[in-house]
Tab-separated table of C-alpha atoms and ligand atoms in Angstrom:
chain	number	residue	atom	x	y	z
A	17	MET	CA	-5.519	-17.674	-42.020
A	18	LEU	CA	-4.956	-15.834	-38.677
A	19	PRO	CA	-1.498	-14.462	-37.837
A	20	GLU	CA	0.390	-16.166	-34.967
A	21	GLY	CA	-0.579	-14.792	-31.639
A	22	ALA	CA	-4.123	-14.064	-32.725
A	23	LEU	CA	-5.431	-16.318	-29.940
A	24	LYS	CA	-2.496	-15.744	-27.619
A	25	ASP	CA	-3.207	-17.040	-23.997
A	26	ARG	CA	-6.747	-17.703	-24.889
A	27	VAL	CA	-8.090	-20.852	-23.345
A	28	ALA	CA	-10.263	-23.120	-25.652
A	29	ILE	CA	-12.168	-26.204	-24.619
A	30	VAL	CA	-12.781	-28.378	-27.694
A	31	THR	CA	-15.071	-31.274	-27.191
A	32	GLY	CA	-14.161	-34.320	-29.224
A	33	GLY	CA	-10.933	-32.476	-29.691
A	34	GLY	CA	-8.682	-35.656	-30.004
A	35	THR	CA	-9.969	-36.790	-33.514
A	36	GLY	CA	-11.237	-35.442	-36.779
A	37	LEU	CA	-12.327	-31.905	-37.150
A	38	GLY	CA	-12.045	-31.242	-33.462
A	39	PHE	CA	-8.399	-32.128	-33.370
A	40	ALA	CA	-7.777	-30.119	-36.514
A	41	MET	CA	-9.468	-27.049	-34.808
A	42	ALA	CA	-7.336	-27.663	-31.698
A	43	LYS	CA	-4.073	-27.645	-33.538
A	44	GLU	CA	-4.815	-24.431	-35.441
A	45	PHE	CA	-6.055	-22.633	-32.320
A	46	SER	CA	-2.748	-23.799	-30.712
A	47	ARG	CA	-0.687	-22.510	-33.670
A	48	VAL	CA	-2.035	-19.149	-33.165
A	49	GLY	CA	-1.292	-19.013	-29.376
A	50	ALA	CA	-4.321	-20.735	-27.555
A	51	LYS	CA	-3.998	-23.008	-24.626
A	52	LEU	CA	-6.152	-26.173	-25.137
A	53	VAL	CA	-8.461	-28.400	-23.239
A	54	LEU	CA	-9.227	-31.567	-25.408
A	55	ALA	CA	-12.323	-33.236	-23.712
A	56	SER	CA	-14.041	-36.450	-24.714
A	57	ARG	CA	-14.604	-40.078	-23.351
A	58	SER	CA	-11.427	-41.816	-24.487
A	59	VAL	CA	-7.791	-40.952	-23.327
A	60	GLU	CA	-6.567	-43.196	-26.134
A	61	HIS	CA	-6.768	-40.541	-28.671
A	62	LEU	CA	-6.943	-37.356	-26.297
A	63	GLU	CA	-3.300	-37.988	-24.863
A	64	PRO	CA	-1.551	-38.518	-28.300
A	65	ALA	CA	-3.403	-35.426	-29.614
A	66	CYS	CA	-2.164	-33.313	-26.695
A	67	ASP	CA	1.322	-34.827	-27.169
A	68	GLU	CA	1.349	-33.835	-30.809
A	69	ILE	CA	0.272	-30.222	-29.838
A	70	ARG	CA	2.923	-30.063	-27.006
A	71	ARG	CA	5.554	-31.363	-29.500
A	72	ALA	CA	4.610	-28.465	-31.804
A	73	GLY	CA	5.360	-25.995	-29.043
A	74	GLY	CA	1.750	-25.626	-27.744
A	75	ASP	CA	-0.081	-26.182	-24.374
A	76	ALA	CA	-2.812	-28.863	-23.965
A	77	ILE	CA	-4.423	-30.937	-21.440
A	78	ALA	CA	-6.711	-33.895	-21.864
A	79	VAL	CA	-9.979	-34.136	-19.746
A	80	THR	CA	-12.100	-37.252	-20.112
A	81	VAL	CA	-15.775	-36.318	-20.162
A	82	ASP	CA	-18.915	-37.819	-21.402
A	83	VAL	CA	-20.928	-34.723	-22.536
A	84	ARG	CA	-24.139	-36.480	-21.714
A	85	ASN	CA	-23.377	-36.252	-18.081
A	86	ALA	CA	-23.868	-32.616	-16.872
A	87	GLU	CA	-21.889	-33.246	-13.641
A	88	GLN	CA	-18.896	-34.459	-15.664
A	89	VAL	CA	-19.300	-31.390	-17.899
A	90	ASP	CA	-19.182	-29.012	-14.922
A	91	GLU	CA	-16.061	-30.871	-13.686
A	92	MET	CA	-14.396	-30.426	-17.139
A	93	VAL	CA	-14.937	-26.679	-16.796
A	94	ARG	CA	-13.507	-26.686	-13.228
A	95	ARG	CA	-10.426	-28.560	-14.470
A	96	ALA	CA	-9.887	-26.290	-17.259
A	97	VAL	CA	-10.136	-23.216	-14.898
A	98	GLU	CA	-7.893	-24.991	-12.541
A	99	LYS	CA	-5.268	-25.631	-15.043
A	100	TRP	CA	-5.332	-22.441	-17.271
A	101	GLY	CA	-6.957	-19.840	-14.931
A	102	GLY	CA	-10.096	-19.530	-17.140
A	103	VAL	CA	-11.896	-20.337	-20.299
A	104	ASP	CA	-12.334	-18.143	-23.350
A	105	ILE	CA	-13.619	-20.327	-26.096
A	106	LEU	CA	-15.872	-23.296	-26.229
A	107	VAL	CA	-16.135	-25.549	-29.205
A	108	ASN	CA	-19.188	-27.885	-29.168
A	109	ASN	CA	-17.773	-30.471	-31.714
A	110	ALA	CA	-18.459	-33.743	-30.055
A	111	ALA	CA	-21.021	-35.882	-31.937
A	112	GLY	CA	-22.378	-39.384	-32.349
A	113	ASN	CA	-23.823	-40.651	-35.579
A	114	PHE	CA	-24.677	-43.888	-37.570
A	115	ILE	CA	-26.948	-44.500	-40.477
A	116	CYS	CA	-30.206	-46.265	-39.394
A	117	PRO	CA	-33.626	-46.171	-41.054
A	118	ALA	CA	-35.946	-44.348	-38.552
A	119	GLU	CA	-38.279	-47.220	-38.273
A	120	ASN	CA	-35.502	-49.472	-37.142
A	121	LEU	CA	-33.898	-47.057	-34.618
A	122	SER	CA	-34.200	-48.110	-30.976
A	123	VAL	CA	-34.975	-45.734	-28.255
A	124	ASN	CA	-31.453	-46.117	-26.986
A	125	GLY	CA	-29.963	-45.411	-30.457
A	126	TRP	CA	-32.193	-42.091	-30.574
A	127	ASN	CA	-31.104	-41.056	-27.041
A	128	ALA	CA	-27.430	-41.920	-27.684
A	129	VAL	CA	-27.170	-39.411	-30.574
A	130	VAL	CA	-29.600	-36.761	-29.337
A	131	ASN	CA	-27.977	-36.839	-25.849
A	132	ILE	CA	-24.472	-36.324	-27.313
A	133	VAL	CA	-25.337	-33.725	-29.777
A	134	LEU	CA	-28.359	-31.685	-28.220
A	135	ASN	CA	-28.027	-32.229	-24.621
A	136	GLY	CA	-24.112	-32.437	-24.533
A	137	THR	CA	-24.213	-29.081	-26.448
A	138	PHE	CA	-26.428	-27.407	-23.894
A	139	TYR	CA	-24.671	-28.889	-20.868
A	140	CYS	CA	-21.273	-27.513	-22.127
A	141	SER	CA	-22.707	-24.179	-23.098
A	142	ARG	CA	-24.375	-23.813	-19.870
A	143	ALA	CA	-21.333	-24.812	-17.687
A	144	VAL	CA	-19.094	-22.300	-19.571
A	145	GLY	CA	-21.677	-19.544	-19.797
A	146	ARG	CA	-22.275	-19.620	-16.133
A	147	TRP	CA	-18.640	-19.476	-15.486
A	148	TRP	CA	-18.319	-16.412	-17.705
A	149	ILE	CA	-21.416	-14.731	-16.225
A	150	ASP	CA	-20.528	-15.382	-12.591
A	151	ASN	CA	-16.802	-14.159	-13.189
A	152	ARG	CA	-17.719	-11.206	-15.414
A	153	ARG	CA	-15.680	-12.680	-18.253
A	154	THR	CA	-16.564	-12.671	-21.942
A	155	GLY	CA	-16.117	-15.470	-24.539
A	156	SER	CA	-17.216	-17.216	-27.638
A	157	ILE	CA	-19.025	-20.461	-28.348
A	158	LEU	CA	-18.730	-22.376	-31.704
A	159	ASN	CA	-21.094	-25.175	-32.360
A	160	ILE	CA	-20.441	-27.611	-35.266
A	161	VAL	CA	-23.758	-28.450	-36.876
A	162	SER	CA	-24.610	-29.859	-40.229
A	163	THR	CA	-26.621	-28.471	-43.271
A	164	TYR	CA	-29.128	-31.397	-42.870
A	165	ALA	CA	-30.362	-29.526	-39.843
A	166	TRP	CA	-32.380	-27.518	-42.306
A	167	THR	CA	-32.658	-29.884	-45.365
A	168	GLY	CA	-33.497	-33.019	-43.214
A	169	GLY	CA	-31.115	-36.049	-43.185
A	170	PRO	CA	-32.893	-39.239	-44.204
A	171	GLY	CA	-31.171	-42.102	-42.635
A	172	THR	CA	-29.861	-40.122	-39.884
A	173	VAL	CA	-32.914	-38.673	-38.185
A	174	HIS	CA	-31.376	-38.645	-34.776
A	175	SER	CA	-28.460	-36.547	-35.823
A	176	ALA	CA	-30.475	-34.324	-38.127
A	177	SER	CA	-33.061	-33.481	-35.396
A	178	ALA	CA	-30.376	-32.900	-32.888
A	179	LYS	CA	-28.360	-30.629	-35.066
A	180	ALA	CA	-31.552	-28.661	-35.876
A	181	GLY	CA	-31.959	-28.201	-32.074
A	182	VAL	CA	-28.284	-26.945	-31.859
A	183	VAL	CA	-29.061	-24.454	-34.688
A	184	ALA	CA	-31.919	-23.101	-32.647
A	185	MET	CA	-29.819	-23.107	-29.575
A	186	THR	CA	-26.907	-21.073	-31.295
A	187	ARG	CA	-29.556	-18.423	-32.354
A	188	THR	CA	-31.311	-18.401	-28.937
A	189	LEU	CA	-28.127	-18.079	-26.749
A	190	ALA	CA	-26.583	-15.554	-29.238
A	191	ILE	CA	-29.323	-13.217	-28.348
A	192	GLU	CA	-29.877	-14.202	-24.689
A	193	TRP	CA	-26.181	-13.896	-23.780
A	194	ALA	CA	-25.183	-11.070	-25.985
A	195	ARG	CA	-25.502	-8.678	-23.032
A	196	PHE	CA	-22.862	-10.689	-21.132
A	197	GLY	CA	-20.425	-10.367	-24.067
A	198	ILE	CA	-20.774	-13.809	-24.998
A	199	ARG	CA	-20.922	-14.677	-28.744
A	200	VAL	CA	-22.509	-17.851	-30.080
A	201	VAL	CA	-21.900	-18.916	-33.653
A	202	ALA	CA	-21.881	-22.219	-35.684
A	203	ILE	CA	-20.283	-23.759	-38.661
A	204	ALA	CA	-22.204	-26.349	-40.906
A	205	PRO	CA	-19.527	-28.350	-42.559
A	206	GLY	CA	-19.991	-30.291	-45.748
A	207	PRO	CA	-18.338	-33.724	-46.048
A	208	PHE	CA	-14.812	-33.754	-44.838
A	209	GLU	CA	-12.091	-36.383	-45.393
A	210	GLY	CA	-10.186	-38.044	-42.571
A	211	THR	CA	-12.885	-37.742	-40.008
A	212	GLY	CA	-15.260	-39.817	-37.918
A	213	ALA	CA	-18.000	-39.287	-40.639
A	214	THR	CA	-15.697	-41.082	-43.175
A	215	ASP	CA	-16.116	-44.210	-41.154
A	216	LYS	CA	-19.743	-43.866	-39.849
A	217	LEU	CA	-21.433	-42.612	-42.810
A	218	TRP	CA	-19.555	-43.190	-46.045
A	219	VAL	CA	-19.483	-46.885	-45.369
A	220	ASN	CA	-17.895	-48.056	-48.519
A	221	GLU	CA	-16.250	-46.658	-51.726
A	222	ASP	CA	-19.546	-46.515	-53.714
A	223	VAL	CA	-21.054	-44.310	-51.084
A	224	ALA	CA	-17.941	-42.096	-51.028
A	225	THR	CA	-17.839	-41.842	-54.888
A	226	MET	CA	-21.376	-40.940	-55.212
A	227	LEU	CA	-21.012	-38.403	-52.420
A	228	LYS	CA	-18.069	-36.763	-54.004
A	229	GLU	CA	-19.807	-36.681	-57.328
A	230	HIS	CA	-22.502	-34.530	-55.452
A	231	ILE	CA	-20.109	-32.028	-54.203
A	232	PRO	CA	-19.821	-29.205	-56.738
A	233	VAL	CA	-16.057	-28.990	-56.572
A	234	LYS	CA	-15.830	-32.815	-56.699
A	235	ARG	CA	-13.625	-33.212	-53.623
A	236	PHE	CA	-13.926	-33.599	-49.799
A	237	GLY	CA	-13.121	-30.691	-47.456
A	238	ARG	CA	-9.795	-30.889	-45.663
A	239	PRO	CA	-9.993	-30.537	-41.872
A	240	GLU	CA	-7.322	-27.791	-41.866
A	241	GLU	CA	-9.610	-25.652	-44.194
A	242	LEU	CA	-12.441	-25.711	-41.484
A	243	ALA	CA	-9.886	-25.244	-38.777
A	244	ARG	CA	-8.945	-21.858	-40.391
A	245	LEU	CA	-12.569	-20.706	-40.525
A	246	ALA	CA	-13.152	-21.804	-36.958
A	247	SER	CA	-10.109	-19.862	-35.591
A	248	PHE	CA	-11.394	-16.796	-37.338
A	249	LEU	CA	-14.879	-17.186	-35.804
A	250	VAL	CA	-13.732	-17.545	-32.374
A	251	SER	CA	-11.105	-14.772	-32.544
A	252	ASP	CA	-11.625	-10.996	-32.004
A	253	TYR	CA	-11.523	-10.462	-35.777
A	254	ALA	CA	-15.142	-11.884	-35.798
A	255	GLU	CA	-16.346	-9.693	-32.794
A	256	PHE	CA	-19.308	-8.452	-34.805
A	257	SER	CA	-20.568	-12.035	-35.687
A	258	ASN	CA	-23.213	-13.429	-33.346
A	259	GLY	CA	-25.827	-16.046	-34.166
A	260	ALA	CA	-24.435	-16.811	-37.461
A	261	ILE	CA	-24.436	-20.275	-39.024
A	262	VAL	CA	-21.674	-20.383	-41.540
A	263	GLU	CA	-22.058	-23.004	-44.196
A	264	PHE	CA	-18.533	-24.503	-45.160
A	265	ASP	CA	-19.480	-27.197	-47.728
A	266	ALA	CA	-18.580	-25.957	-51.227
A	267	GLY	CA	-22.268	-25.141	-51.989
A	268	THR	CA	-22.981	-28.937	-51.567
A	269	TRP	CA	-26.475	-28.490	-49.688
A	270	LEU	CA	-27.503	-26.201	-52.601
A	271	ASN	CA	-26.558	-28.696	-55.395
A	272	ARG	CA	-30.248	-29.939	-55.934
A	273	GLY	CA	-30.705	-28.861	-59.590
A	274	ILE	CA	-30.302	-31.261	-62.579
A	275	TYR	CA	-29.786	-28.768	-65.445
A	276	GLN	CA	-26.327	-27.112	-64.411
A	277	ASN	CA	-24.369	-28.994	-66.899
A	278	PHE	CA	-27.147	-28.914	-69.596
A	279	GLY	CA	-25.411	-27.532	-72.880
A	280	SER	CA	-22.248	-26.629	-71.186
A	281	LYS	CA	-18.868	-27.717	-72.399
B	314	LIG	C1	-28.403	-49.024	-35.266
B	314	LIG	C2	-27.110	-48.603	-33.406
B	314	LIG	C3	-25.879	-48.375	-34.240
B	314	LIG	C4	-26.109	-48.671	-35.652
B	314	LIG	C5	-25.329	-48.032	-32.218
B	314	LIG	N1	-26.696	-48.286	-32.184
B	314	LIG	N2	-24.836	-48.077	-33.427
B	314	LIG	N3	-28.361	-48.747	-33.990
B	314	LIG	N4	-27.254	-48.916	-36.134
B	314	LIG	N5	-25.010	-48.602	-36.387
B	314	LIG	C6	-27.516	-48.266	-30.900
B	314	LIG	C7	-27.181	-49.445	-30.145
B	314	LIG	O1	-27.599	-50.748	-30.696
B	314	LIG	C8	-27.755	-49.069	-28.841
B	314	LIG	O2	-29.245	-49.358	-28.859
B	314	LIG	C9	-27.711	-47.621	-28.777
B	314	LIG	O3	-27.484	-47.269	-30.281
B	314	LIG	C10	-26.512	-47.106	-28.036
B	314	LIG	O4	-25.300	-47.790	-28.571
B	314	LIG	P1	-23.941	-47.876	-27.751
B	314	LIG	O5	-22.818	-48.431	-28.506
B	314	LIG	O6	-24.286	-48.501	-26.349
B	314	LIG	O7	-23.630	-46.309	-27.442
B	314	LIG	P2	-22.364	-45.469	-27.102
B	314	LIG	O8	-21.269	-46.443	-26.608
B	314	LIG	O9	-22.872	-44.391	-26.293
B	314	LIG	O10	-21.866	-44.885	-28.534
B	314	LIG	C11	-22.550	-43.854	-29.034
B	314	LIG	C12	-22.600	-43.965	-30.557
B	314	LIG	C13	-21.362	-44.287	-31.232
B	314	LIG	C14	-23.244	-42.583	-31.133
B	314	LIG	C15	-23.603	-45.140	-30.894
B	314	LIG	O11	-21.525	-44.533	-32.491
B	314	LIG	C16	-20.217	-43.226	-30.878
B	314	LIG	O12	-19.554	-43.347	-29.787
B	314	LIG	N6	-19.964	-42.413	-31.798
B	314	LIG	C17	-18.913	-41.314	-31.696
B	314	LIG	C18	-18.186	-40.875	-32.995
B	314	LIG	C19	-19.119	-40.713	-34.115
B	314	LIG	O13	-20.271	-41.108	-34.257
B	314	LIG	N7	-18.732	-39.729	-34.962
B	314	LIG	C20	-19.337	-39.440	-36.129
B	314	LIG	C21	-19.609	-37.963	-36.240
B	314	LIG	S1	-19.989	-37.699	-37.934
B	314	LIG	P3	-29.902	-50.560	-28.104
B	314	LIG	O14	-31.209	-50.372	-28.266
B	314	LIG	O15	-29.313	-51.805	-28.916
B	314	LIG	O16	-29.414	-50.488	-26.698
B	314	LIG	C22	-21.245	-36.653	-38.118
B	314	LIG	C23	-21.453	-36.082	-39.533
B	314	LIG	C24	-22.682	-35.266	-39.537
B	314	LIG	O17	-21.863	-36.277	-37.185
B	314	LIG	C25	-23.031	-34.727	-41.029
B	314	LIG	C26	-22.311	-35.414	-42.052
B	314	LIG	C27	-22.797	-34.802	-43.487
B	315	LIG	P1	-15.274	-37.664	-35.099
B	315	LIG	O1	-13.940	-37.737	-35.512
B	315	LIG	O2	-16.009	-38.992	-34.905
B	315	LIG	O3	-15.436	-36.933	-33.729
B	315	LIG	C1	-16.381	-37.078	-32.714
B	315	LIG	C2	-15.779	-36.857	-31.492
B	315	LIG	O4	-16.755	-36.604	-30.504
B	315	LIG	C3	-14.861	-37.810	-31.091
B	315	LIG	O5	-13.599	-37.302	-30.748
B	315	LIG	C4	-15.417	-38.385	-29.771
B	315	LIG	O6	-14.476	-38.726	-28.789
B	315	LIG	C5	-16.361	-37.312	-29.368
B	315	LIG	N1	-17.398	-37.797	-28.587
B	315	LIG	C6	-18.448	-38.696	-28.985
B	315	LIG	N2	-19.300	-39.008	-28.043
B	315	LIG	C7	-18.940	-38.187	-26.967
B	315	LIG	C8	-19.464	-38.066	-25.766
B	315	LIG	N3	-20.550	-38.694	-25.302
B	315	LIG	N4	-18.796	-37.246	-24.864
B	315	LIG	C9	-17.685	-36.515	-25.184
B	315	LIG	N5	-17.148	-36.745	-26.405
B	315	LIG	C10	-17.787	-37.451	-27.298
B	315	LIG	O7	-16.221	-36.728	-35.991
B	315	LIG	P2	-15.919	-35.575	-36.995
B	315	LIG	O8	-16.288	-36.111	-38.300
B	315	LIG	O9	-14.627	-34.976	-36.886
B	315	LIG	O10	-17.033	-34.654	-36.530
B	315	LIG	C11	-16.904	-33.407	-35.812
B	315	LIG	C12	-18.063	-32.651	-35.815
B	315	LIG	O11	-18.273	-32.124	-37.061
B	315	LIG	C13	-19.306	-33.363	-35.236
B	315	LIG	O12	-20.142	-32.384	-34.710
B	315	LIG	C14	-19.969	-33.746	-36.690
B	315	LIG	O13	-21.446	-33.833	-36.461
B	315	LIG	C15	-19.712	-32.351	-37.490
B	315	LIG	N6	-19.693	-32.737	-38.824
B	315	LIG	C16	-18.662	-33.432	-39.385
B	315	LIG	C17	-18.708	-33.618	-40.854
B	315	LIG	C18	-17.674	-34.433	-41.690
B	315	LIG	O14	-17.613	-34.571	-42.682
B	315	LIG	N7	-16.854	-34.955	-40.766
B	315	LIG	C19	-19.835	-33.040	-41.610
B	315	LIG	C20	-20.759	-32.250	-40.933
B	315	LIG	C21	-20.681	-32.121	-39.585
B	315	LIG	P3	-14.620	-40.044	-27.825
B	315	LIG	O15	-14.844	-41.262	-28.519
B	315	LIG	O16	-13.217	-40.026	-27.069
B	315	LIG	O17	-15.612	-39.753	-26.932
């Protein structure tokens, strides 16, 4: 979507940037000129992801971090600044999820997901936001949420509750930090193929088929489609966008009627 060079020399931290949607966004940012910091717990996918970006002519480093640990998050930002001289973009993409009926969910299970999604997003936003404010720099934060933040997500109460918190955080920080030149926006993706959600949520072919049937265009999203929207939202082209939550799901969350095919050919 964006011309090459649109993010030239911008530094982007993408949490969970070694897999799924995070990696797709990282590759697209790199294609249009950004330097990347891919940050998550496991070097096993971070390093190959960085290698792929470098082979394509980009710049990327891997930083291991558990976003549930605020000190590790601060260190992640320090490493990014040390390597690339600053940070311009933060994508809070890291997430944890699994299907579990609420009555069976343990306290640890609840905490694991809420700490990654809600607390992790705050720790990363705080660390980068402080750096921008202290250094009189501006930047943009992109949070990856989900439409079940507002519809509810039966079977994934931890994730739905945490994502709802991230929606509130997006809107809150968008206003609080606007005076520092910091924009905060979010994307609410629908179901995407080839991602962690595929393994964690669409546990077998029947579920995947049912889900696809529910998507108005009868196909899953492709990670590169989301990556193009993400690169626009973090770029200067979206300078007037702040606090926005962009649904990118082919209308899936609106698909609740039963009469849409009635009488049509
Ligand atoms: C019930 C489970 C469980 C399951 C873990 N737990 N999996 N409970 N059903 N399937 C419980 C454990 O028993 C434990 O509680 C607690 O959760 C913590 O588990 P750990 O394995 O110790 O946690 P940890 O190693 O920190 O791993 C975090 C994780 C894991 C969230 C549990 O799945 C993970 O690392 N996920 C990262 C990748 C991911 O989930 N991607 C999907 C994103 S998709 P007890 O009580 O036993 O100690 C997405 C889509 C959103 O977000 C919208 C789609 C439409
Ligand atoms: P994914 O491939 O499973 O990615 C999740 C990433 O988060 C992994 O790279 C993982 O890396 C990282 N992560 C997990 N826990 C972490 C922690 N404690 N600290 C640091 N990093 C951690 O998932 P995805 O499907 O691409 O999802 C990406 C984002 O899109 C998530 O926010 C998800 O909720 C959202 N989303 C996805 C879909 C979809 O259809 N895929 C739909 C709606 C919303 P490590 O294991 O190395 O830590």
